[in-house]
Tab-separated table of C-alpha atoms in Angstrom:
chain	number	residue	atom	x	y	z
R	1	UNK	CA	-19.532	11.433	-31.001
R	2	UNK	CA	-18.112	14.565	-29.192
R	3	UNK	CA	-19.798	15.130	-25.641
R	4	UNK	CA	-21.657	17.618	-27.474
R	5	UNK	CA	-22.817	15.520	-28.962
R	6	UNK	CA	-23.820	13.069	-26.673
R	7	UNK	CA	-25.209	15.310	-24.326
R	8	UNK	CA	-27.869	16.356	-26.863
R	9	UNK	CA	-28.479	12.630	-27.373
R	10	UNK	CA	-29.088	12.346	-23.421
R	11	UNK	CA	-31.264	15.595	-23.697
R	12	UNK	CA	-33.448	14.585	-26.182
R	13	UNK	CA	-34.444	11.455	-24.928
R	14	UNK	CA	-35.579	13.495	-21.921
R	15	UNK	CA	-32.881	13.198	-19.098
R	16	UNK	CA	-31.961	16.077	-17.068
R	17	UNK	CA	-28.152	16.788	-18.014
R	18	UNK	CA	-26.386	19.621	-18.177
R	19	UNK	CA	-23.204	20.304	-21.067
R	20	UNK	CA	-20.127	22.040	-18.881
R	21	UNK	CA	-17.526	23.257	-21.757
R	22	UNK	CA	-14.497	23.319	-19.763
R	23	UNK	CA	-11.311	22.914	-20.680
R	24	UNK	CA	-9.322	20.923	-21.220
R	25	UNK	CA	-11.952	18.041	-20.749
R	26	UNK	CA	-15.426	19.100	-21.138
R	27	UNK	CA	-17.980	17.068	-18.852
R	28	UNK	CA	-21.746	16.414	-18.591
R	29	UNK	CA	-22.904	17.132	-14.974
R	30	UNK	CA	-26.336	15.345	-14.036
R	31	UNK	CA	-28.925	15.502	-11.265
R	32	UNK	CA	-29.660	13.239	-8.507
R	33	UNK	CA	-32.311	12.216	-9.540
R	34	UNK	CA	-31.168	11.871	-13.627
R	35	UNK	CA	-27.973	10.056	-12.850
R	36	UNK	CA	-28.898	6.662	-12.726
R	37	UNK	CA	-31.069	6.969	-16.128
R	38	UNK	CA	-28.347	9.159	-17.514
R	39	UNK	CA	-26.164	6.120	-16.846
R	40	UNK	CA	-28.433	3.391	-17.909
R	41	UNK	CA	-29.164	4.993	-21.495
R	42	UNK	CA	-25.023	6.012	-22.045
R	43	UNK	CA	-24.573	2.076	-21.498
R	44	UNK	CA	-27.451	0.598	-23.129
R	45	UNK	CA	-28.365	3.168	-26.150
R	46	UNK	CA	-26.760	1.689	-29.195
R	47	UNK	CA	-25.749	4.836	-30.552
R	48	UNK	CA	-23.546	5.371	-26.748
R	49	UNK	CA	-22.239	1.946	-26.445
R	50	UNK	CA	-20.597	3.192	-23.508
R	51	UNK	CA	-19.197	-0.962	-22.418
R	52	UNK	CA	-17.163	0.455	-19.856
R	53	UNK	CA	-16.411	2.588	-17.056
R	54	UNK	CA	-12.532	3.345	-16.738
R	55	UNK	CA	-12.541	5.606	-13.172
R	56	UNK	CA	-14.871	6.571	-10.737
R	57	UNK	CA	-13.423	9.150	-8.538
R	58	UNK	CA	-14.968	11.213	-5.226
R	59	UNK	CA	-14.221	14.720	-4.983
R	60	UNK	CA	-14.856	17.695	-2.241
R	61	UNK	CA	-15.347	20.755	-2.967
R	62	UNK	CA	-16.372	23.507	-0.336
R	63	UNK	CA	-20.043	23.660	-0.919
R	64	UNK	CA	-20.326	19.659	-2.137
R	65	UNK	CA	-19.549	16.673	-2.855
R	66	UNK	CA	-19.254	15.225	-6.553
R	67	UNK	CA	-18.619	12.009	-7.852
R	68	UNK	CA	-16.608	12.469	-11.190
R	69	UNK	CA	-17.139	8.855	-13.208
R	70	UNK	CA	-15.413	8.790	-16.987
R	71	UNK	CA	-16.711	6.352	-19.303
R	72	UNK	CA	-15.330	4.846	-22.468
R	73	UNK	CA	-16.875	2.974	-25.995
R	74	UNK	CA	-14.008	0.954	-27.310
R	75	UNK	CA	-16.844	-0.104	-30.308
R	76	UNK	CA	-17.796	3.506	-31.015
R	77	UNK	CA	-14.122	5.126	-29.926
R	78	UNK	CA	-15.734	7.846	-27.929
R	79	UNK	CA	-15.497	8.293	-23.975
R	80	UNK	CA	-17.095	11.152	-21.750
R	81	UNK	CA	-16.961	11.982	-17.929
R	82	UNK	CA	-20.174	12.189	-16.350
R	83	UNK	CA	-20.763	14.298	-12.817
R	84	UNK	CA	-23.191	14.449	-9.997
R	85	UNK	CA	-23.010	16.418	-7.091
R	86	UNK	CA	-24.680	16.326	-3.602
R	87	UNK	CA	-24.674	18.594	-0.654
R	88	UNK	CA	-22.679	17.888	2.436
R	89	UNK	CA	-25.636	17.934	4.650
R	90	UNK	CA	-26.399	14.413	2.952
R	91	UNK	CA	-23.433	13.492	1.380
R	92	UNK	CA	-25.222	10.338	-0.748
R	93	UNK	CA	-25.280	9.768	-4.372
R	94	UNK	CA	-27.134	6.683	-6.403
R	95	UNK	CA	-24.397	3.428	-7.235
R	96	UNK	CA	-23.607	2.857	-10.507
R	97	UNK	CA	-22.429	-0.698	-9.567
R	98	UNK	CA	-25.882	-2.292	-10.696
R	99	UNK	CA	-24.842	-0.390	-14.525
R	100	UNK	CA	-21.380	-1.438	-14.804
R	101	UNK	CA	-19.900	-4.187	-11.977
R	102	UNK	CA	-16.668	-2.442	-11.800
R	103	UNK	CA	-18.075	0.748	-9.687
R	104	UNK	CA	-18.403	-1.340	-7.202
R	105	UNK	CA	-14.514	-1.297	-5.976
R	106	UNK	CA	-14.777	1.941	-7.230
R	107	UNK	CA	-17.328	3.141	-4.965
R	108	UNK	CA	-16.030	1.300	-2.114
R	109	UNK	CA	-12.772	3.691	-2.430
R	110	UNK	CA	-14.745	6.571	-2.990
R	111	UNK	CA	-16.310	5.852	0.507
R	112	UNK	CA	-13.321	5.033	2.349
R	113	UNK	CA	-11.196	8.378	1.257
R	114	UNK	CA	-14.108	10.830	1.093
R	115	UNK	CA	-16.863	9.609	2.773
R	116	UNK	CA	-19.730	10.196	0.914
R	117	UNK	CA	-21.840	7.005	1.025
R	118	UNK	CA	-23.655	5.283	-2.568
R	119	UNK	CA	-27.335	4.471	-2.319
R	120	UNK	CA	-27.939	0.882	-3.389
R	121	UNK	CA	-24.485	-0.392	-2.855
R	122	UNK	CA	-24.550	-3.802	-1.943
R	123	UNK	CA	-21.515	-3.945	-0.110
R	124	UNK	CA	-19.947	-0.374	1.052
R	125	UNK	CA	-17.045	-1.306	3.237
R	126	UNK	CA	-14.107	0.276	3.394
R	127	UNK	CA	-11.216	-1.087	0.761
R	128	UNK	CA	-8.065	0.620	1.212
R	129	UNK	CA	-7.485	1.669	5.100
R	130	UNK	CA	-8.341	-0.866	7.931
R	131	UNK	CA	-12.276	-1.377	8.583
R	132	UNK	CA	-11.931	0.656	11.987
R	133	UNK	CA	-9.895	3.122	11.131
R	134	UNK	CA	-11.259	6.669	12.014
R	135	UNK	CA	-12.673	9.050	9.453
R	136	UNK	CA	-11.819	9.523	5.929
R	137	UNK	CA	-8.113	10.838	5.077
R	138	UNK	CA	-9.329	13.101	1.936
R	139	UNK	CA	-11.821	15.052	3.639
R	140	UNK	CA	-10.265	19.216	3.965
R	141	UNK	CA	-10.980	19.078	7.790
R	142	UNK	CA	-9.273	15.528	8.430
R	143	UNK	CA	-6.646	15.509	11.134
R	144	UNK	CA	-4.476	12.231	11.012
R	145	UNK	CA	-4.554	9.834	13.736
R	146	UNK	CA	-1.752	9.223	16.023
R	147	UNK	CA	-2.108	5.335	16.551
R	148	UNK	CA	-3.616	2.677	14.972
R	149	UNK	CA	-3.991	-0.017	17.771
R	150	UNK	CA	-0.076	-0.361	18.733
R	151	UNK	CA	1.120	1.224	16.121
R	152	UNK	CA	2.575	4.584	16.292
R	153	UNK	CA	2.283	7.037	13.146
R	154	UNK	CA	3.693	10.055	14.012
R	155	UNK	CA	7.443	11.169	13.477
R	156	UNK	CA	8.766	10.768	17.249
R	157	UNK	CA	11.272	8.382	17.544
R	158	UNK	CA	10.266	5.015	19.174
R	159	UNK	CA	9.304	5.287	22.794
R	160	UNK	CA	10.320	1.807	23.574
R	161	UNK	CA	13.164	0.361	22.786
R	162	UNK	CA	14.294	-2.957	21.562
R	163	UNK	CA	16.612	-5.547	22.759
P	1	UNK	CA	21.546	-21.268	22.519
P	2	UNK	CA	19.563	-20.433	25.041
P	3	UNK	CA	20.473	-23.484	27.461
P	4	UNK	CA	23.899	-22.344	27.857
P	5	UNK	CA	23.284	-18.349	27.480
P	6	UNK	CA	25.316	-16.877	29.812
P	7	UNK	CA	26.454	-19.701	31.850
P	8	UNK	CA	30.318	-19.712	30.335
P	9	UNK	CA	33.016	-17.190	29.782
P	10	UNK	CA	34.598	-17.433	26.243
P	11	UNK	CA	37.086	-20.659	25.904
P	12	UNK	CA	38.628	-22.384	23.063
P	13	UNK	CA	35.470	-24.544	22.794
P	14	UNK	CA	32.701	-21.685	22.928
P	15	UNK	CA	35.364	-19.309	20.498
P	16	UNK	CA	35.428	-22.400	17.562
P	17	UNK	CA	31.912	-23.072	17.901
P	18	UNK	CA	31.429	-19.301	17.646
P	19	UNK	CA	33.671	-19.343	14.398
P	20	UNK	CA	31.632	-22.649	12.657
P	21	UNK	CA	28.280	-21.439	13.770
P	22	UNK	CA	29.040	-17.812	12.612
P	23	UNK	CA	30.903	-18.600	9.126
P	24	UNK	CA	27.939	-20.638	8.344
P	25	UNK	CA	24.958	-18.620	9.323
P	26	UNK	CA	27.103	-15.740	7.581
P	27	UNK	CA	27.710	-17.614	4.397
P	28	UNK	CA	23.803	-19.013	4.033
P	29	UNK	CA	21.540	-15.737	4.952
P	30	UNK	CA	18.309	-16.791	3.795
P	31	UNK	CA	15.912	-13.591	3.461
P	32	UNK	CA	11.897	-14.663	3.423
P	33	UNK	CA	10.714	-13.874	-0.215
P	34	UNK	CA	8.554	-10.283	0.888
P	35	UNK	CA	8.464	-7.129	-0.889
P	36	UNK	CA	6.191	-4.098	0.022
P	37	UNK	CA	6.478	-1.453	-2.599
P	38	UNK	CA	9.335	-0.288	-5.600
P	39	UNK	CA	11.977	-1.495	-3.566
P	40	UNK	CA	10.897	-4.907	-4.192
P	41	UNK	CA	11.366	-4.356	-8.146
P	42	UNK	CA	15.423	-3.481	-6.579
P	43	UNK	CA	15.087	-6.297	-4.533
P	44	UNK	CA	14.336	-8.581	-7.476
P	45	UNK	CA	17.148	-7.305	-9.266
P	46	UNK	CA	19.294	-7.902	-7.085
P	47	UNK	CA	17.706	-11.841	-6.776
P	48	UNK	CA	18.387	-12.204	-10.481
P	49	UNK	CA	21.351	-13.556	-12.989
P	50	UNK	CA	22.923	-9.870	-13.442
P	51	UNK	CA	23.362	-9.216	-9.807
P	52	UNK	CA	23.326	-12.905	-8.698
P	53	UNK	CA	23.191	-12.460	-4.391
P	54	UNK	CA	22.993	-16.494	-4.808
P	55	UNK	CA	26.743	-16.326	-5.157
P	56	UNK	CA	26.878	-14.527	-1.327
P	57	UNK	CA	24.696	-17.518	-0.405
P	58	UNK	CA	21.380	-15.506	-0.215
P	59	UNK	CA	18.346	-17.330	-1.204
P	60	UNK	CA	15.047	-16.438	-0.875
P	61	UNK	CA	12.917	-18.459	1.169
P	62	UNK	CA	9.097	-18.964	0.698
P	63	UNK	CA	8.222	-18.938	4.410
P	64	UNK	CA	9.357	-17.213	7.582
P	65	UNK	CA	10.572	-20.557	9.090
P	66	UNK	CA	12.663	-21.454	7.369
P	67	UNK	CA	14.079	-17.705	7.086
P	68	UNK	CA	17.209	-16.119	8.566
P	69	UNK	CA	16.754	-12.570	7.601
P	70	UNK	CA	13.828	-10.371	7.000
P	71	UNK	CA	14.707	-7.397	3.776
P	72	UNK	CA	12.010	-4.751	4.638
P	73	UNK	CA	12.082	-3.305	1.109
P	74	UNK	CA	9.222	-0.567	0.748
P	75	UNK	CA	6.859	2.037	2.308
P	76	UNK	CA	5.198	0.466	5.741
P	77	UNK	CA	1.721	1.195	6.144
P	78	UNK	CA	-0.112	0.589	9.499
P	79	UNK	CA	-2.242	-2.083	7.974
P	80	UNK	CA	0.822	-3.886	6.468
P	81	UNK	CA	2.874	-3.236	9.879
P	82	UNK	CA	0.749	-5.768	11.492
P	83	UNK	CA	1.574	-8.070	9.154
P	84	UNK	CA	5.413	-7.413	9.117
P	85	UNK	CA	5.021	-8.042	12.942
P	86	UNK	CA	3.954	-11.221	12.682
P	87	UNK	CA	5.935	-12.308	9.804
P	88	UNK	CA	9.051	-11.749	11.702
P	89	UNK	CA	7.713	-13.150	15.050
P	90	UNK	CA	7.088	-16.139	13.106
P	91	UNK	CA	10.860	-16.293	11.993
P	92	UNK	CA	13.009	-18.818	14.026
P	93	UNK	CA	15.754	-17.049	16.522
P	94	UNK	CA	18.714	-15.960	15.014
P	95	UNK	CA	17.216	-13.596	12.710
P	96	UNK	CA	17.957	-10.303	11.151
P	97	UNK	CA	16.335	-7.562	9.803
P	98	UNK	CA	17.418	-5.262	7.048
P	99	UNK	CA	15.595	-1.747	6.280
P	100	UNK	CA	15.393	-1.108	2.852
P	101	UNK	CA	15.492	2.297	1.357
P	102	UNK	CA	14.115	5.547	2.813
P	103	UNK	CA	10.425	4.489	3.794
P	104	UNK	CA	11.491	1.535	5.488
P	105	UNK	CA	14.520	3.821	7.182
P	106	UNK	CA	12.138	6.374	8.191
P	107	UNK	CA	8.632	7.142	6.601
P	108	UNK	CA	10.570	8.543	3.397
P	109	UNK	CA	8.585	11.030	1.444
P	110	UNK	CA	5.253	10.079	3.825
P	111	UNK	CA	7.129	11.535	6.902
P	112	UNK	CA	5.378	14.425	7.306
P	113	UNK	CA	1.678	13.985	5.822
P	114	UNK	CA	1.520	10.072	5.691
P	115	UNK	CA	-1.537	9.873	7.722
P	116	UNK	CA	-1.236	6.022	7.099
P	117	UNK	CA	2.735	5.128	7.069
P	118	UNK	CA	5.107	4.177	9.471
P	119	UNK	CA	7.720	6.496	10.156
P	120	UNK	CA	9.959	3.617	9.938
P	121	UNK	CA	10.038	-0.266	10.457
P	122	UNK	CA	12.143	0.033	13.709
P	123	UNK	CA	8.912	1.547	15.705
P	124	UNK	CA	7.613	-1.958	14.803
P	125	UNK	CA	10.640	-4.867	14.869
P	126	UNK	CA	14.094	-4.048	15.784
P	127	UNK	CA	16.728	-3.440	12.415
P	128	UNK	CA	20.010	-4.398	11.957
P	129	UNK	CA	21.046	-2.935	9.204
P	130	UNK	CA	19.815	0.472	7.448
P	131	UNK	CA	20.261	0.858	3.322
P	132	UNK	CA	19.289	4.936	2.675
P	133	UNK	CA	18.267	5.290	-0.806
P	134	UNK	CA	14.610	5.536	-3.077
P	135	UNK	CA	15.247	3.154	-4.069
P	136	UNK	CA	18.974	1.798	-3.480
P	137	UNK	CA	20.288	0.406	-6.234
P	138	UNK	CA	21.180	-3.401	-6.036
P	139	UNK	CA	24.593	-2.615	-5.313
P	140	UNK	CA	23.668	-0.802	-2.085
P	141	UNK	CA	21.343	-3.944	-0.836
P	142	UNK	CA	24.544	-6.346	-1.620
P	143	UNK	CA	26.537	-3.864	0.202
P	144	UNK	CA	23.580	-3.900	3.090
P	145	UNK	CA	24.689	-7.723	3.040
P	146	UNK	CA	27.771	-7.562	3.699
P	147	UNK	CA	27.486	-5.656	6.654
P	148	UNK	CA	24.796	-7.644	7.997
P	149	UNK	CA	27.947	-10.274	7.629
P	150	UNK	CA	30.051	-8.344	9.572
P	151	UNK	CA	27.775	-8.209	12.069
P	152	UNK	CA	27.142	-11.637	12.048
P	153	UNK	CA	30.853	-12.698	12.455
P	154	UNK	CA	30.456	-10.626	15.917
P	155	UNK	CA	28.337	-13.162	17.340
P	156	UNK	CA	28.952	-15.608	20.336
P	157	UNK	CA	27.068	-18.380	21.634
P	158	UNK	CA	27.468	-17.611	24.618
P	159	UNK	CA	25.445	-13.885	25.032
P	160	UNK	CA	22.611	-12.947	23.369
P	161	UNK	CA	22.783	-12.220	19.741
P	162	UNK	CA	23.836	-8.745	18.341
């Protein structure tokens, strides 16, 4: 099925989903509130089959934050990327780790770079960077930090010196 | 070494101890078997039949203690420096440390917007011997090896290594 296609499928069994013809990948962008369902019915609806979920990725844009998942059927051979977006004021989107396992790490990343947070994750640490490091390097306004603990990260040469 | 650090000038017995003690730890530099990023795949190389740095008497070893040498071959991150740290305070004295390629020489292509690497292993353990190159080609690490050697053959008993 083309995600045309598969949109219309979601539509018609009375999700909220919007088709977003762009090019070169076109994408289906869902509410808040639809997402979950939206996800539930691409995975369980035999027609979908959609086994697996290949990436989950956080993005920011200026006026939100969207979470940019892309899902596969190896038994069908048809994939799609699904969207949701949420405003920076609350910067929280529903997990998908309860439909497939794998958004879990996923997730987890998602968190750690961007900083948007996943309602209903079990386990939302960070997964990458150190668990007290300070902010989250792929927000726009993120200024790098100069130390971590004794650690120096900037470009200066060494202040002390070794024997 | 450290009982009679600094306690004699150099004589004919401290010089031919100098010469055993140096033309063996020269001749059996045993790295600790640690890679970090694409330099490691170099590293390897260089480990295997085609490039062979058994022949120099370099053998990787599975744990710092029993290690001579450390071959810092990739990009250090801050969370990965700690480790490195300990790793080589856990080698035995003497004990060398080679910096592999140009993250490990200086941040490499993260110097400027790595918010997360180490501009360079030496802010973190001291380095004997720098290799430039993304990543050097075995050649340059068996090169790297020999100087390390050289170095090594400078040694005395007697002072402080280096």
């Amino acid at each position: 099925m083309t995600p045309e296609e598969i949109c219309q499928k979601l539509q018609s069994a009375g999700i909220e989903v919007t088709y977003h013809d762009t090019k070169p990948d076109p994408f289906l962008l869902c509410t808040l509130q639809s997402y979950k369902q939206a996800a539930l019915t691409l995975r369980d609806d035999p027609d979908l089959a959609f086994q697996s979920l290949m990436s989950l990725t956080g993005l920011e844009w200026p006026d939100y934050f969207e979470v940019a998942s892309q899902l596969i059927s190896y038994q069908k051979e048809h994939r799609v990327t699904i969207k949701v977006r949420c405003g920076k004021d609350d910067p929280s989107v529903p997990t998908l780790s309860d439909v497939w396992t794998i958004a879990e790490w996923h997730e987890r990343e998602a968190y750690d770079l961007v900083g948007m947070t996943f309602a209903g994750h079990q386990d939302l640490r960070r997964i990458l960077l150190p668990e007290d490091w300070e902010g989250h390097p792929l927000r726009k306004d993120y200024s790098p930090q100069e130390r971590w603990h004794d650690i120096s990260l900037t470009s200066e040469p060494p202040k002390t010196t070794h024997e | 070494m450290s009982i009679i650090e600094g306690r004699f000038e150099p004589n004919i017995i401290i010089t031919s101890v100098d010469a055993l003690f140096n033309w063996s730890r020269s001749r059996s530099l045993w790295p600790i078997t640690f890679g970090l990023a694409c330099c490691a795949i170099e590293m390897m190389a260089t480990a295997a039949s085609r490039f062979d740095q058994d022949r120099l008497g370099i053998f990787p070893r599975p744990t710092p203690r029993q290690a001579d040498c450390m071959i810092v071959s990739g990009t250090v991150t801050a969370k990965m420096g700690e480790r490195v740290r300990r790793l080589y305070l856990q080698m035995p004295e003497p004990k060398w440390v080679i910096a592999m390629g140009s993250c490990a020489n200086s941040g490499g292509p993260y110097w400027q917007h790595g918010y997360h690497v180490v501009k360079g292993v030496d802010q973190i353990i001291p380095v004997d011997v720098y290799i430039p190159g993304c990543p050097p080609r075995p050649e340059a690490l068996l090169d790297g090896f020999l100087k390390l050697r050289e170095k090594i053959e400078q040694c005395t008993i007697a002072k402080k290594t280096g």
